[in-house]
């Protein structure tokens, strides 16, 4: 069993400046919208509070009405919140006066694609010791994995959940790590300069004893058939994904995904880091699109701060985001072709060649190629170097021809079409109900792109098309991604044309560091510098969710702030995690080889799935 | 008993042949790696020796000195037999292949075609037994695939070969090369070449038909539990098979050791070099296909042979029979 050793050093409590207002609850939403009005009318006392907060519709609901509310939200023609994007939970035990003395809240993000509306439903749970709430899986299929994640990390039981197992942590893990009474790092990290020190006595013993794999097969599978174990070390699971596959001959009957081999507790880490320091961690989640991860997190924080970003910084962000999208898609294309077609496939090297050019550009702006941390709260890290735009223009001339080459190799190649068409079919209803996002959504005929429909970073000023295909198979998703790369080039051309002069980060000294020259002449600048470096900036108490269109789908950050310089609760909605949920449905009754096609088509990065 | 002619000379020739084949297989890996790296805009091996020419030797030394691991859960005798059963037929098939005038083949048996078909049939046993004895689901699936695939593709291949020997009027490969053919026969043969080449790709488990060892689905298929020299034997067998089949194709379709139009027909020493040049061109085809064509799915592969190749080969044989009756 896990024990916190006596010599375990408690992490220093980050400063709250003796401010009596910290920590504070997020304020209740105020005002009303047509939607919240309709909900309150229907449910009356079942709704604790409803309104708008941080520009976001929020409804607090009693746990006994949650399931009814979800049904109402989905089925009511005027509301039509068809998709459940995300489920998370907050442990309020360290806040001054949890709502009506209730410790846990579950938080649901719902989306209406038709009406372009987003609503947050928060449900404070009654029982603090054994919290439980109705599962929404009967209404939204996509609630399955996110609810398992909450069960795993927060210890909230979902009643009537079809598959109540842990998902990220090992099955025998003794606690629920995201609860506030769990310290960061349950085990000690021995550190000393001399081997004789008592700190090393427990070295190697702090890890849980390995438990043998339980003999029983995953639920829904039978020993009658052949069960093979794909992963965690398998050439085409893109990391450490493990799939238990039930086979009848070569036909797949059942697939069960086992996640968590790369679980690194980003959320827990984030809750112990200052806001500005978590940017560097976001790189490591979806390590193929760190710019987009930076951007998603930074935008969520800026939304909470209510910060205005200079125009130049916005355009730079768009440039970086689109470059990253192309590079991520190129990597997807090359590995997908490799998975489907075999090692000899030269496309891997061709697409990597173009991706290297993009990474060269990233190296120009921030010195790194993979973990970039270039986009910071308040703007970007440094201004663009003088040679950047010339190189970018050159790249944009090359790229369309390169895309033509790739399409010439694949799009009409009979074997490629045979392998992709009709494989991994998902209908429009499926993808919405499962809460899938990104190209998965657009490949099945849902015309939705966060950049166009919930614009951020000034995306409303750019002209671009959202490629949509209705076939819903792997080939449709392939077409969507190829078309997206071309659209990204289009956006980049417009961004270069409109890149204005001006500051590349906000002038707000509460958030961004003053320039070095100012420190010599201004006492105030010196104070700001000192405060920012020592304790970072404070974010007003509140909660907010912000989603962006990352290359793999909707990347959302849910932040609950208690008014201090450290997020009270930080939840990451990774698109790979939700999209991977579809793997079971996509693979059923297809051949073994199609599993590989489907994994490639979902485009997962395990760093983001497991977080 | 004439010991010299019956035992000693053939033995020397056999040893030379085996040596040439093993070296050839080793350098075929170099040839393939160099070529495929050029297809993929990179350099390929270039550290061991000039142009990486010592790379195959380095690989061989590495494979020999690797620890021989035999997993506990395998059926040991059959597990060890697997690689040998894969390699032996690959070499034995060379007994009947003519490489030059006067010294046509190690054994100029009058049933060369049947020998090739028979030995090619034995080859799949090595793979099947290796996969079965490994006691591993991936290996088993790989073995099942390889048996189904090789047997299926041997059918159209056999029918195509039957057509060829109908035209030649002889079971001997030596005679096939030596007897002159009319022009229409060449064209009729070349029309069949693409389909025969597809059969050969499947028969040698080469990309895009490398389904028994698809690393993307089956990790390494039937070879999953093999390492070190045992694994190398499989690879050597595969590469020798490539050389063998290229040689057979060169012999059947492109005149073997002869130059076209009877040029320099009496210079015996040229024979092997002409054959080598033809084989290298055909091997280039193997690599070219691997670098540019994707892999079909297993069921697509099977339906391709049963629904397209086999009927086609039967039709081809029928027309060939008519042609033979008419013109010969």
mmCIF file of N, CA and C in Angstrom, chain B residues 138-222:
data_model
loop_
_atom_site.group_PDB
_atom_site.id
_atom_site.type_symbol
_atom_site.label_atom_id
_atom_site.label_comp_id
_atom_site.label_asym_id
_atom_site.label_seq_id
_atom_site.Cartn_x
_atom_site.Cartn_y
_atom_site.Cartn_z
ATOM 1 N N UNK B 138 0.207 -13.963 -32.387
ATOM 2 C CA UNK B 138 0.648 -13.224 -33.578
ATOM 3 C C UNK B 138 1.329 -14.167 -34.562
ATOM 4 N N UNK B 139 2.201 -15.026 -34.020
ATOM 5 C CA UNK B 139 2.906 -15.960 -34.898
ATOM 6 C C UNK B 139 1.927 -16.880 -35.594
ATOM 7 N N UNK B 140 0.942 -17.353 -34.834
ATOM 8 C CA UNK B 140 -0.026 -18.279 -35.403
ATOM 9 C C UNK B 140 -0.786 -17.617 -36.548
ATOM 10 N N UNK B 141 -1.228 -16.356 -36.299
ATOM 11 C CA UNK B 141 -1.958 -15.656 -37.359
ATOM 12 C C UNK B 141 -1.076 -15.482 -38.581
ATOM 13 N N UNK B 142 0.198 -15.134 -38.333
ATOM 14 C CA UNK B 142 1.130 -14.957 -39.445
ATOM 15 C C UNK B 142 1.298 -16.246 -40.216
ATOM 16 N N UNK B 143 1.414 -17.381 -39.474
ATOM 17 C CA UNK B 143 1.611 -18.669 -40.132
ATOM 18 C C UNK B 143 0.385 -19.042 -40.952
ATOM 19 N N UNK B 144 -0.789 -18.800 -40.368
ATOM 20 C CA UNK B 144 -2.015 -19.123 -41.109
ATOM 21 C C UNK B 144 -2.090 -18.317 -42.392
ATOM 22 N N UNK B 145 -1.766 -17.012 -42.243
ATOM 23 C CA UNK B 145 -1.787 -16.175 -43.433
ATOM 24 C C UNK B 145 -0.812 -16.678 -44.466
ATOM 25 N N UNK B 146 0.395 -17.025 -44.027
ATOM 26 C CA UNK B 146 1.406 -17.397 -45.008
ATOM 27 C C UNK B 146 0.999 -18.687 -45.706
ATOM 28 N N UNK B 147 0.444 -19.654 -44.939
ATOM 29 C CA UNK B 147 0.070 -20.895 -45.608
ATOM 30 C C UNK B 147 -1.032 -20.633 -46.623
ATOM 31 N N UNK B 148 -2.060 -19.894 -46.211
ATOM 32 C CA UNK B 148 -3.164 -19.624 -47.127
ATOM 33 C C UNK B 148 -2.673 -18.871 -48.347
ATOM 34 N N UNK B 149 -1.848 -17.872 -48.102
ATOM 35 C CA UNK B 149 -1.389 -17.019 -49.196
ATOM 36 C C UNK B 149 -0.506 -17.785 -50.170
ATOM 37 N N UNK B 150 0.452 -18.551 -49.641
ATOM 38 C CA UNK B 150 1.385 -19.226 -50.540
ATOM 39 C C UNK B 150 0.675 -20.310 -51.348
ATOM 40 N N UNK B 151 -0.222 -21.025 -50.671
ATOM 41 C CA UNK B 151 -0.923 -22.075 -51.406
ATOM 42 C C UNK B 151 -1.808 -21.470 -52.486
ATOM 43 N N UNK B 152 -2.507 -20.360 -52.122
ATOM 44 C CA UNK B 152 -3.397 -19.749 -53.103
ATOM 45 C C UNK B 152 -2.628 -19.239 -54.302
ATOM 46 N N UNK B 153 -1.490 -18.611 -54.062
ATOM 47 C CA UNK B 153 -0.788 -18.019 -55.182
ATOM 48 C C UNK B 153 0.017 -19.030 -55.971
ATOM 49 N N UNK B 154 0.237 -20.223 -55.363
ATOM 50 C CA UNK B 154 0.918 -21.246 -56.135
ATOM 51 C C UNK B 154 0.020 -21.767 -57.260
ATOM 52 N N UNK B 155 -1.283 -21.694 -57.044
ATOM 53 C CA UNK B 155 -2.210 -22.193 -58.073
ATOM 54 C C UNK B 155 -2.067 -21.430 -59.379
ATOM 55 N N UNK B 156 -2.318 -20.112 -59.408
ATOM 56 C CA UNK B 156 -2.150 -19.409 -60.689
ATOM 57 C C UNK B 156 -0.725 -19.491 -61.198
ATOM 58 N N UNK B 157 0.252 -19.461 -60.255
ATOM 59 C CA UNK B 157 1.636 -19.548 -60.698
ATOM 60 C C UNK B 157 1.884 -20.867 -61.416
ATOM 61 N N UNK B 158 1.349 -21.943 -60.834
ATOM 62 C CA UNK B 158 1.527 -23.258 -61.460
ATOM 63 C C UNK B 158 0.869 -23.324 -62.821
ATOM 64 N N UNK B 159 -0.326 -22.731 -62.910
ATOM 65 C CA UNK B 159 -1.024 -22.777 -64.199
ATOM 66 C C UNK B 159 -0.269 -21.964 -65.246
ATOM 67 N N UNK B 160 0.271 -20.823 -64.826
ATOM 68 C CA UNK B 160 1.075 -20.021 -65.758
ATOM 69 C C UNK B 160 2.286 -20.819 -66.218
ATOM 70 N N UNK B 161 2.949 -21.487 -65.264
ATOM 71 C CA UNK B 161 4.138 -22.265 -65.624
ATOM 72 C C UNK B 161 3.768 -23.403 -66.568
ATOM 73 N N UNK B 162 2.591 -23.995 -66.319
ATOM 74 C CA UNK B 162 2.151 -25.073 -67.209
ATOM 75 C C UNK B 162 2.004 -24.553 -68.634
ATOM 76 N N UNK B 163 1.489 -23.322 -68.767
ATOM 77 C CA UNK B 163 1.346 -22.738 -70.097
ATOM 78 C C UNK B 163 2.717 -22.597 -70.745
ATOM 79 N N UNK B 164 3.686 -22.143 -69.919
ATOM 80 C CA UNK B 164 5.023 -21.935 -70.467
ATOM 81 C C UNK B 164 5.585 -23.250 -70.989
ATOM 82 N N UNK B 165 5.419 -24.318 -70.179
ATOM 83 C CA UNK B 165 6.038 -25.568 -70.632
ATOM 84 C C UNK B 165 5.269 -26.181 -71.788
ATOM 85 N N UNK B 166 4.010 -25.834 -71.917
ATOM 86 C CA UNK B 166 3.273 -26.259 -73.100
ATOM 87 C C UNK B 166 3.903 -25.664 -74.347
ATOM 88 N N UNK B 167 4.241 -24.355 -74.232
ATOM 89 C CA UNK B 167 4.871 -23.695 -75.371
ATOM 90 C C UNK B 167 6.244 -24.289 -75.640
ATOM 91 N N UNK B 168 6.989 -24.545 -74.564
ATOM 92 C CA UNK B 168 8.352 -25.031 -74.721
ATOM 93 C C UNK B 168 8.370 -26.485 -75.169
ATOM 94 N N UNK B 169 7.347 -27.206 -74.781
ATOM 95 C CA UNK B 169 7.306 -28.601 -75.149
ATOM 96 C C UNK B 169 8.281 -29.455 -74.372
ATOM 97 N N UNK B 170 8.725 -28.963 -73.251
ATOM 98 C CA UNK B 170 9.695 -29.724 -72.464
ATOM 99 C C UNK B 170 9.581 -29.323 -71.009
ATOM 100 N N UNK B 171 9.915 -30.268 -70.095
ATOM 101 C CA UNK B 171 9.920 -29.943 -68.680
ATOM 102 C C UNK B 171 11.257 -29.349 -68.241
ATOM 103 N N UNK B 172 12.206 -29.294 -69.139
ATOM 104 C CA UNK B 172 13.554 -28.898 -68.732
ATOM 105 C C UNK B 172 13.768 -27.409 -68.958
ATOM 106 N N UNK B 173 14.303 -26.741 -67.956
ATOM 107 C CA UNK B 173 14.597 -25.310 -68.101
ATOM 108 C C UNK B 173 15.762 -25.090 -69.043
ATOM 109 N N UNK B 174 16.688 -26.063 -69.026
ATOM 110 C CA UNK B 174 17.855 -25.914 -69.893
ATOM 111 C C UNK B 174 17.423 -25.868 -71.344
ATOM 112 N N UNK B 175 16.537 -26.793 -71.696
ATOM 113 C CA UNK B 175 16.055 -26.822 -73.071
ATOM 114 C C UNK B 175 15.255 -25.569 -73.398
ATOM 115 N N UNK B 176 14.540 -25.098 -72.391
ATOM 116 C CA UNK B 176 13.720 -23.897 -72.589
ATOM 117 C C UNK B 176 14.589 -22.740 -73.055
ATOM 118 N N UNK B 177 15.756 -22.595 -72.435
ATOM 119 C CA UNK B 177 16.628 -21.505 -72.823
ATOM 120 C C UNK B 177 17.290 -21.777 -74.160
ATOM 121 N N UNK B 178 17.729 -23.021 -74.341
ATOM 122 C CA UNK B 178 18.540 -23.307 -75.520
ATOM 123 C C UNK B 178 17.725 -23.338 -76.813
ATOM 124 N N UNK B 179 16.502 -23.839 -76.756
ATOM 125 C CA UNK B 179 15.707 -23.903 -77.980
ATOM 126 C C UNK B 179 15.250 -22.516 -78.387
ATOM 127 N N UNK B 180 15.407 -22.165 -79.666
ATOM 128 C CA UNK B 180 14.932 -20.848 -80.125
ATOM 129 C C UNK B 180 13.406 -20.789 -80.146
ATOM 130 N N UNK B 181 12.900 -19.600 -79.908
ATOM 131 C CA UNK B 181 11.439 -19.416 -79.908
ATOM 132 C C UNK B 181 11.038 -18.451 -81.006
ATOM 133 N N UNK B 182 9.859 -18.634 -81.603
ATOM 134 C CA UNK B 182 9.366 -17.642 -82.576
ATOM 135 C C UNK B 182 8.950 -16.350 -81.868
ATOM 136 N N UNK B 183 8.862 -15.240 -82.661
ATOM 137 C CA UNK B 183 8.613 -13.926 -82.060
ATOM 138 C C UNK B 183 7.266 -13.845 -81.343
ATOM 139 N N UNK B 184 6.250 -14.473 -81.952
ATOM 140 C CA UNK B 184 4.918 -14.344 -81.319
ATOM 141 C C UNK B 184 4.892 -15.016 -79.959
ATOM 142 N N UNK B 185 5.742 -15.997 -79.756
ATOM 143 C CA UNK B 185 5.784 -16.683 -78.483
ATOM 144 C C UNK B 185 6.308 -15.753 -77.385
ATOM 145 N N UNK B 186 7.346 -14.968 -77.762
ATOM 146 C CA UNK B 186 7.885 -13.990 -76.798
ATOM 147 C C UNK B 186 6.792 -13.018 -76.360
ATOM 148 N N UNK B 187 6.075 -12.480 -77.352
ATOM 149 C CA UNK B 187 5.062 -11.459 -77.005
ATOM 150 C C UNK B 187 3.968 -12.081 -76.146
ATOM 151 N N UNK B 188 3.586 -13.276 -76.512
ATOM 152 C CA UNK B 188 2.543 -13.941 -75.722
ATOM 153 C C UNK B 188 3.023 -14.179 -74.275
ATOM 154 N N UNK B 189 4.312 -14.503 -74.144
ATOM 155 C CA UNK B 189 4.881 -14.701 -72.802
ATOM 156 C C UNK B 189 4.912 -13.405 -72.004
ATOM 157 N N UNK B 190 5.383 -12.338 -72.688
ATOM 158 C CA UNK B 190 5.511 -11.073 -71.960
ATOM 159 C C UNK B 190 4.156 -10.526 -71.524
ATOM 160 N N UNK B 191 3.105 -10.843 -72.265
ATOM 161 C CA UNK B 191 1.776 -10.392 -71.861
ATOM 162 C C UNK B 191 1.417 -10.972 -70.490
ATOM 163 N N UNK B 192 1.977 -12.141 -70.208
ATOM 164 C CA UNK B 192 1.640 -12.791 -68.950
ATOM 165 C C UNK B 192 2.550 -12.326 -67.811
ATOM 166 N N UNK B 193 3.681 -11.680 -68.166
ATOM 167 C CA UNK B 193 4.675 -11.377 -67.152
ATOM 168 C C UNK B 193 4.162 -10.591 -65.942
ATOM 169 N N UNK B 194 3.374 -9.499 -66.109
ATOM 170 C CA UNK B 194 2.927 -8.746 -64.937
ATOM 171 C C UNK B 194 2.183 -9.615 -63.923
ATOM 172 N N UNK B 195 1.335 -10.503 -64.444
ATOM 173 C CA UNK B 195 0.534 -11.330 -63.529
ATOM 174 C C UNK B 195 1.405 -12.373 -62.844
ATOM 175 N N UNK B 196 2.341 -12.917 -63.609
ATOM 176 C CA UNK B 196 3.265 -13.865 -63.019
ATOM 177 C C UNK B 196 4.093 -13.183 -61.933
ATOM 178 N N UNK B 197 4.476 -11.942 -62.187
ATOM 179 C CA UNK B 197 5.269 -11.195 -61.213
ATOM 180 C C UNK B 197 4.479 -10.978 -59.925
ATOM 181 N N UNK B 198 3.183 -10.728 -60.062
ATOM 182 C CA UNK B 198 2.349 -10.565 -58.864
ATOM 183 C C UNK B 198 2.348 -11.859 -58.057
ATOM 184 N N UNK B 199 2.201 -13.002 -58.771
ATOM 185 C CA UNK B 199 2.245 -14.292 -58.069
ATOM 186 C C UNK B 199 3.566 -14.464 -57.349
ATOM 187 N N UNK B 200 4.633 -14.050 -58.003
ATOM 188 C CA UNK B 200 5.961 -14.214 -57.411
ATOM 189 C C UNK B 200 6.092 -13.357 -56.162
ATOM 190 N N UNK B 201 5.555 -12.117 -56.224
ATOM 191 C CA UNK B 201 5.600 -11.242 -55.053
ATOM 192 C C UNK B 201 4.920 -11.915 -53.865
ATOM 193 N N UNK B 202 3.764 -12.511 -54.121
ATOM 194 C CA UNK B 202 3.039 -13.162 -53.039
ATOM 195 C C UNK B 202 3.768 -14.411 -52.577
ATOM 196 N N UNK B 203 4.353 -15.118 -53.530
ATOM 197 C CA UNK B 203 5.031 -16.368 -53.204
ATOM 198 C C UNK B 203 6.264 -16.118 -52.335
ATOM 199 N N UNK B 204 6.947 -14.998 -52.572
ATOM 200 C CA UNK B 204 8.140 -14.698 -51.770
ATOM 201 C C UNK B 204 7.824 -13.846 -50.553
ATOM 202 N N UNK B 205 6.554 -13.584 -50.295
ATOM 203 C CA UNK B 205 6.143 -12.755 -49.151
ATOM 204 C C UNK B 205 6.787 -11.385 -49.178
ATOM 205 N N UNK B 206 6.900 -10.823 -50.360
ATOM 206 C CA UNK B 206 7.507 -9.505 -50.446
ATOM 207 C C UNK B 206 6.416 -8.447 -50.443
ATOM 208 N N UNK B 207 6.785 -7.224 -50.015
ATOM 209 C CA UNK B 207 5.841 -6.119 -50.083
ATOM 210 C C UNK B 207 5.396 -5.955 -51.524
ATOM 211 N N UNK B 208 4.159 -5.642 -51.808
ATOM 212 C CA UNK B 208 3.090 -5.345 -50.840
ATOM 213 C C UNK B 208 2.347 -6.576 -50.329
ATOM 214 N N UNK B 209 2.841 -7.759 -50.589
ATOM 215 C CA UNK B 209 2.132 -8.959 -50.127
ATOM 216 C C UNK B 209 2.853 -9.583 -48.942
ATOM 217 N N UNK B 210 3.455 -8.762 -48.087
ATOM 218 C CA UNK B 210 4.187 -9.312 -46.954
ATOM 219 C C UNK B 210 3.255 -9.522 -45.755
ATOM 220 N N UNK B 211 2.070 -10.019 -46.043
ATOM 221 C CA UNK B 211 1.074 -10.123 -44.969
ATOM 222 C C UNK B 211 1.453 -11.084 -43.849
ATOM 223 N N UNK B 212 2.189 -12.174 -44.116
ATOM 224 C CA UNK B 212 2.547 -13.044 -42.988
ATOM 225 C C UNK B 212 3.417 -12.352 -41.953
ATOM 226 N N UNK B 213 4.092 -11.286 -42.312
ATOM 227 C CA UNK B 213 4.952 -10.626 -41.332
ATOM 228 C C UNK B 213 4.627 -9.146 -41.192
ATOM 229 N N UNK B 214 3.366 -8.772 -41.479
ATOM 230 C CA UNK B 214 3.002 -7.359 -41.393
ATOM 231 C C UNK B 214 3.314 -6.815 -40.023
ATOM 232 N N UNK B 215 4.343 -6.010 -39.947
ATOM 233 C CA UNK B 215 4.725 -5.514 -38.625
ATOM 234 C C UNK B 215 3.669 -4.583 -38.050
ATOM 235 N N UNK B 216 2.813 -4.019 -38.913
ATOM 236 C CA UNK B 216 1.852 -3.062 -38.380
ATOM 237 C C UNK B 216 0.668 -3.725 -37.706
ATOM 238 N N UNK B 217 0.391 -4.980 -38.086
ATOM 239 C CA UNK B 217 -0.713 -5.673 -37.436
ATOM 240 C C UNK B 217 -0.195 -6.782 -36.543
ATOM 241 N N UNK B 218 0.720 -7.597 -37.098
ATOM 242 C CA UNK B 218 1.109 -8.831 -36.414
ATOM 243 C C UNK B 218 2.487 -8.750 -35.779
ATOM 244 N N UNK B 219 2.973 -7.533 -35.544
ATOM 245 C CA UNK B 219 4.284 -7.302 -34.947
ATOM 246 C C UNK B 219 5.379 -7.827 -35.871
ATOM 247 N N UNK B 220 5.566 -9.161 -35.986
ATOM 248 C CA UNK B 220 6.477 -9.674 -37.001
ATOM 249 C C UNK B 220 5.940 -10.975 -37.558
ATOM 250 N N UNK B 221 4.675 -11.257 -37.333
ATOM 251 C CA UNK B 221 4.091 -12.479 -37.867
ATOM 252 C C UNK B 221 4.791 -13.712 -37.339
ATOM 253 N N UNK B 222 5.059 -14.652 -38.242
ATOM 254 C CA UNK B 222 5.621 -15.932 -37.811
ATOM 255 C C UNK B 222 7.000 -15.791 -37.201
#
